[in-house]
Amino acid sequence: MTNEANPVASHQAKGIGRAEKIWQPPARNILADDIYEVIKEGLLANRFAPGERLNLDQIARELKVSNTPVRQALARLASEGLVTNEPYRGFRASMLLDFRGIEELYEYRLLVEPPTAANAALRNDQAGVADLASICDPSAAPADLSADDARDTRAQRDINFHLGVSRLSGNRVVIDHLERTYTRMRLYNLYNRPDAATQTGEEHQLIVDAIRRGDPDAAATAMRDHLTSALARLRQALVE
């Protein structure tokens, strides 16, 4: 699918900004997991157009490592959906989902996250609830960020919130699968508009309050309402 046929990809490609050097290696001896994290962060920071080729040799040179750990990192990222590996063509940044693909991700989340929130309420881990509430606290977010950094911070706080709910549920299978889903969703943080932040925060707070009360039905309802509203906001942003 070309960018012209995919309004999601086209919209994102307009916002991509390049640095002279894409990959910034850590200032210490780099390990296999570091390579994975560096490349992943480059992809999530939208430094590549959807479908753009990832030059394995170039990445290895800039990170000052051999090709083997870079190839392993790219294969791992391919398993998470951030990279594709085409026979005889190598690795590429994954294409963004079309509208239907986004809706399918939310359909999956609507199946999984409301009962996950209900389970979190049943477990009644008040220390964990306090940690979750701190993520919702608007005063915890730095106030002097650039527009891009503020957008990325909002996206990461949203991911941290939902991961926090899943961890409170205690289901490790759910946690693992949702972590992969949230990673894919972060590619759409360009559409996380500032005017949606207040509404998102209010919806998150309703979920926290229900979990704190130990009310599984209210927690599930609050999560379902939040995801439905979030999808509506994303749809609106994509057509603007």
Short mmCIF file of C-alpha atoms in Angstrom, two decimals:
data_model
loop_
_atom_site.label_atom_id
_atom_site.label_comp_id
_atom_site.label_asym_id
_atom_site.label_seq_id
_atom_site.Cartn_x
_atom_site.Cartn_y
_atom_site.Cartn_z
CA MET A 1 0.00 0.00 0.00
CA THR A 2 1.41 3.41 -0.97
CA ASN A 3 1.19 6.50 1.17
CA GLU A 4 -1.28 7.97 -1.31
CA ALA A 5 -3.61 5.02 -0.74
CA ASN A 6 -3.07 5.08 3.00
CA PRO A 7 -4.03 8.42 4.59
CA VAL A 8 -2.56 7.29 7.90
CA ALA A 9 0.89 6.76 6.40
CA SER A 10 0.67 9.94 4.37
CA HIS A 11 -0.25 11.99 7.43
CA GLN A 12 2.65 10.58 9.44
CA ALA A 13 5.24 10.97 6.70
CA LYS A 14 4.69 14.74 6.76
CA GLY A 15 5.84 14.94 10.35
CA ILE A 16 9.08 12.98 10.10
CA GLY A 17 12.21 14.89 11.00
CA ARG A 18 15.73 13.55 10.42
CA ALA A 19 18.89 14.02 12.40
CA GLU A 20 22.30 13.88 10.75
CA LYS A 21 22.97 10.64 12.56
CA ILE A 22 19.92 8.47 13.13
CA TRP A 23 21.37 6.05 15.65
CA GLN A 24 22.89 7.42 18.85
CA PRO A 25 24.77 4.65 20.66
CA PRO A 26 25.03 4.72 24.46
CA ALA A 27 28.21 6.19 25.91
CA ARG A 28 29.20 2.80 27.37
CA ASN A 29 29.87 -0.62 25.96
CA ILE A 30 26.79 -1.51 23.96
CA LEU A 31 25.00 -4.80 24.64
CA ALA A 32 22.54 -6.78 22.53
CA ASP A 33 19.54 -5.39 24.42
CA ASP A 34 20.92 -1.87 24.01
CA ILE A 35 21.01 -2.31 20.24
CA TYR A 36 17.40 -3.43 20.27
CA GLU A 37 16.37 -0.44 22.42
CA VAL A 38 18.29 2.10 20.30
CA ILE A 39 16.76 0.89 17.04
CA LYS A 40 13.30 0.59 18.57
CA GLU A 41 13.43 4.14 19.87
CA GLY A 42 14.50 5.37 16.43
CA LEU A 43 11.47 3.69 14.89
CA LEU A 44 9.04 4.94 17.53
CA ALA A 45 10.43 8.45 17.18
CA ASN A 46 9.17 8.41 13.57
CA ARG A 47 12.60 8.94 12.02
CA PHE A 48 11.67 6.77 9.05
CA ALA A 49 8.87 6.90 6.54
CA PRO A 50 6.60 3.84 6.56
CA GLY A 51 8.20 1.21 4.33
CA GLU A 52 11.63 2.86 4.33
CA ARG A 53 14.54 0.45 4.07
CA LEU A 54 16.73 -0.06 7.15
CA ASN A 55 20.33 -0.46 6.06
CA LEU A 56 21.76 -3.14 8.33
CA ASP A 57 25.39 -2.36 7.42
CA GLN A 58 24.92 1.36 8.09
CA ILE A 59 23.28 0.74 11.46
CA ALA A 60 26.11 -1.58 12.49
CA ARG A 61 28.73 0.98 11.46
CA GLU A 62 27.08 3.82 13.37
CA LEU A 63 26.62 1.68 16.48
CA LYS A 64 30.17 0.32 16.10
CA VAL A 65 29.07 -3.30 16.35
CA SER A 66 28.99 -6.30 14.04
CA ASN A 67 26.03 -7.07 11.81
CA THR A 68 24.93 -10.11 13.85
CA PRO A 69 23.43 -8.32 16.91
CA VAL A 70 21.83 -5.72 14.64
CA ARG A 71 20.20 -8.46 12.58
CA GLN A 72 18.99 -10.13 15.78
CA ALA A 73 17.54 -6.85 17.02
CA LEU A 74 15.73 -6.23 13.72
CA ALA A 75 14.32 -9.75 13.77
CA ARG A 76 13.02 -9.15 17.29
CA LEU A 77 11.43 -5.89 16.17
CA ALA A 78 9.87 -7.73 13.23
CA SER A 79 8.19 -10.09 15.71
CA GLU A 80 6.67 -7.01 17.39
CA GLY A 81 5.36 -5.58 14.13
CA LEU A 82 7.63 -2.53 13.99
CA VAL A 83 9.79 -3.94 11.19
CA THR A 84 9.17 -6.18 8.20
CA ASN A 85 11.71 -8.55 6.69
CA GLU A 86 11.24 -9.09 2.98
CA PRO A 87 13.12 -11.93 1.23
CA TYR A 88 16.02 -10.59 -0.86
CA ARG A 89 15.09 -7.01 0.09
CA GLY A 90 15.97 -6.84 3.77
CA PHE A 91 14.38 -4.99 6.65
CA ARG A 92 12.01 -2.05 6.35
CA ALA A 93 10.09 0.14 8.75
CA SER A 94 6.58 -1.28 8.90
CA MET A 95 3.78 0.38 7.03
CA LEU A 96 1.22 2.08 9.21
CA LEU A 97 -2.14 0.43 9.55
CA ASP A 98 -5.08 1.66 7.54
CA PHE A 99 -8.31 2.71 9.22
CA ARG A 100 -9.56 -0.85 9.44
CA GLY A 101 -6.31 -2.03 10.99
CA ILE A 102 -6.57 0.63 13.69
CA GLU A 103 -10.15 -0.33 14.39
CA GLU A 104 -9.13 -3.98 14.70
CA LEU A 105 -6.51 -3.06 17.29
CA TYR A 106 -9.16 -1.26 19.30
CA GLU A 107 -11.58 -4.16 18.87
CA TYR A 108 -8.91 -6.37 20.43
CA ARG A 109 -8.35 -3.88 23.26
CA LEU A 110 -12.08 -3.67 23.92
CA LEU A 111 -12.20 -7.45 24.27
CA VAL A 112 -9.24 -7.60 26.65
CA GLU A 113 -8.89 -4.38 28.65
CA PRO A 114 -12.34 -4.01 30.30
CA PRO A 115 -12.14 -7.44 31.99
CA THR A 116 -8.50 -6.69 32.79
CA ALA A 117 -9.60 -3.53 34.62
CA ALA A 118 -12.27 -5.56 36.43
CA ASN A 119 -9.64 -8.05 37.59
CA ALA A 120 -7.46 -5.18 38.78
CA ALA A 121 -10.36 -3.95 40.92
CA LEU A 122 -10.91 -7.41 42.36
CA ARG A 123 -7.28 -7.75 43.42
CA ASN A 124 -7.54 -4.49 45.42
CA ASP A 125 -3.82 -3.67 45.44
CA GLN A 126 -3.99 -0.20 46.98
CA ALA A 127 -0.24 0.42 46.68
CA GLY A 128 -0.49 -0.37 42.98
CA VAL A 129 -3.54 1.88 42.67
CA ALA A 130 -1.56 4.74 44.20
CA ASP A 131 1.15 4.26 41.56
CA LEU A 132 -1.53 4.21 38.87
CA ALA A 133 -3.07 7.41 40.21
CA SER A 134 0.30 9.17 40.05
CA ILE A 135 0.38 8.58 36.29
CA CYS A 136 -2.93 10.44 35.99
CA ASP A 137 -1.66 13.41 37.99
CA PRO A 138 -1.28 16.28 35.46
CA SER A 139 1.16 18.05 37.77
CA ALA A 140 3.63 15.18 37.31
CA ALA A 141 4.15 16.07 33.65
CA PRO A 142 6.94 18.60 32.91
CA ALA A 143 5.55 21.95 31.79
CA ASP A 144 8.48 23.25 29.72
CA LEU A 145 8.56 20.65 26.95
CA SER A 146 8.61 21.30 23.23
CA ALA A 147 5.49 20.37 21.27
CA ASP A 148 7.09 17.15 20.02
CA ASP A 149 8.36 16.16 23.47
CA ALA A 150 5.00 16.96 25.04
CA ARG A 151 3.27 14.76 22.47
CA ASP A 152 5.68 11.90 23.12
CA THR A 153 5.27 12.32 26.88
CA ARG A 154 1.48 12.14 26.60
CA ALA A 155 1.73 9.02 24.49
CA GLN A 156 4.12 7.33 26.92
CA ARG A 157 2.01 8.26 29.97
CA ASP A 158 -1.03 6.76 28.27
CA ILE A 159 0.89 3.54 27.61
CA ASN A 160 2.19 3.50 31.19
CA PHE A 161 -1.34 3.90 32.51
CA HIS A 162 -2.76 1.00 30.55
CA LEU A 163 0.23 -1.18 31.34
CA GLY A 164 -0.27 -0.28 34.99
CA VAL A 165 -3.86 -1.49 34.87
CA SER A 166 -2.83 -4.74 33.19
CA ARG A 167 -0.12 -5.33 35.80
CA LEU A 168 -2.61 -4.79 38.59
CA SER A 169 -4.70 -7.56 37.04
CA GLY A 170 -1.85 -10.00 37.65
CA ASN A 171 -2.29 -11.85 34.34
CA ARG A 172 1.16 -12.20 32.77
CA VAL A 173 -0.18 -13.39 29.40
CA VAL A 174 -2.38 -10.31 29.13
CA ILE A 175 0.51 -8.06 30.16
CA ASP A 176 2.78 -9.52 27.47
CA HIS A 177 0.23 -9.23 24.67
CA LEU A 178 -0.87 -5.74 25.62
CA GLU A 179 2.74 -4.54 25.79
CA ARG A 180 3.10 -5.53 22.13
CA THR A 181 -0.19 -3.84 21.25
CA TYR A 182 0.78 -0.60 22.99
CA THR A 183 4.11 -0.55 21.21
CA ARG A 184 2.31 -0.67 17.88
CA MET A 185 -0.16 1.97 19.00
CA ARG A 186 2.64 4.37 19.91
CA LEU A 187 3.29 4.81 16.19
CA TYR A 188 0.11 6.87 16.13
CA ASN A 189 1.14 9.37 18.76
CA LEU A 190 1.32 12.04 16.05
CA TYR A 191 -2.46 12.14 16.31
CA ASN A 192 -2.48 12.52 20.08
CA ARG A 193 -3.79 16.08 20.09
CA PRO A 194 -3.22 18.37 23.09
CA ASP A 195 -6.95 19.12 23.32
CA ALA A 196 -7.61 15.42 23.92
CA ALA A 197 -5.25 15.22 26.90
CA THR A 198 -7.75 16.62 29.41
CA GLN A 199 -10.50 14.25 28.36
CA THR A 200 -8.12 11.30 28.43
CA GLY A 201 -6.97 12.25 31.92
CA GLU A 202 -10.56 12.46 33.17
CA GLU A 203 -11.36 9.04 31.71
CA HIS A 204 -8.24 7.54 33.27
CA GLN A 205 -9.24 8.97 36.63
CA LEU A 206 -12.65 7.28 36.45
CA ILE A 207 -10.89 3.95 35.88
CA VAL A 208 -8.57 4.56 38.84
CA ASP A 209 -11.48 5.50 41.11
CA ALA A 210 -13.38 2.32 40.24
CA ILE A 211 -10.32 0.13 40.80
CA ARG A 212 -9.61 1.88 44.13
CA ARG A 213 -13.20 1.18 45.28
CA GLY A 214 -12.82 -2.47 44.31
CA ASP A 215 -15.78 -2.20 41.90
CA PRO A 216 -15.09 -4.54 38.94
CA ASP A 217 -18.25 -3.64 37.02
CA ALA A 218 -17.55 0.08 37.20
CA ALA A 219 -13.88 -0.46 36.29
CA ALA A 220 -14.82 -2.49 33.22
CA THR A 221 -17.42 0.10 32.15
CA ALA A 222 -15.01 3.00 32.64
CA MET A 223 -12.33 1.24 30.59
CA ARG A 224 -14.81 0.38 27.82
CA ASP A 225 -16.08 3.96 27.66
CA HIS A 226 -12.51 5.29 27.59
CA LEU A 227 -11.40 3.05 24.73
CA THR A 228 -14.53 3.85 22.73
CA SER A 229 -13.93 7.57 23.18
CA ALA A 230 -10.21 7.23 22.38
CA LEU A 231 -11.00 5.49 19.10
CA ALA A 232 -13.46 8.24 18.19
CA ARG A 233 -10.80 10.88 18.88
CA LEU A 234 -8.26 9.04 16.79
CA ARG A 235 -10.69 8.70 13.89
CA GLN A 236 -11.38 12.43 14.03
CA ALA A 237 -7.68 13.28 14.08
CA LEU A 238 -6.94 11.07 11.09
CA VAL A 239 -9.47 12.82 8.87
CA GLU A 240 -8.40 16.35 9.80
#
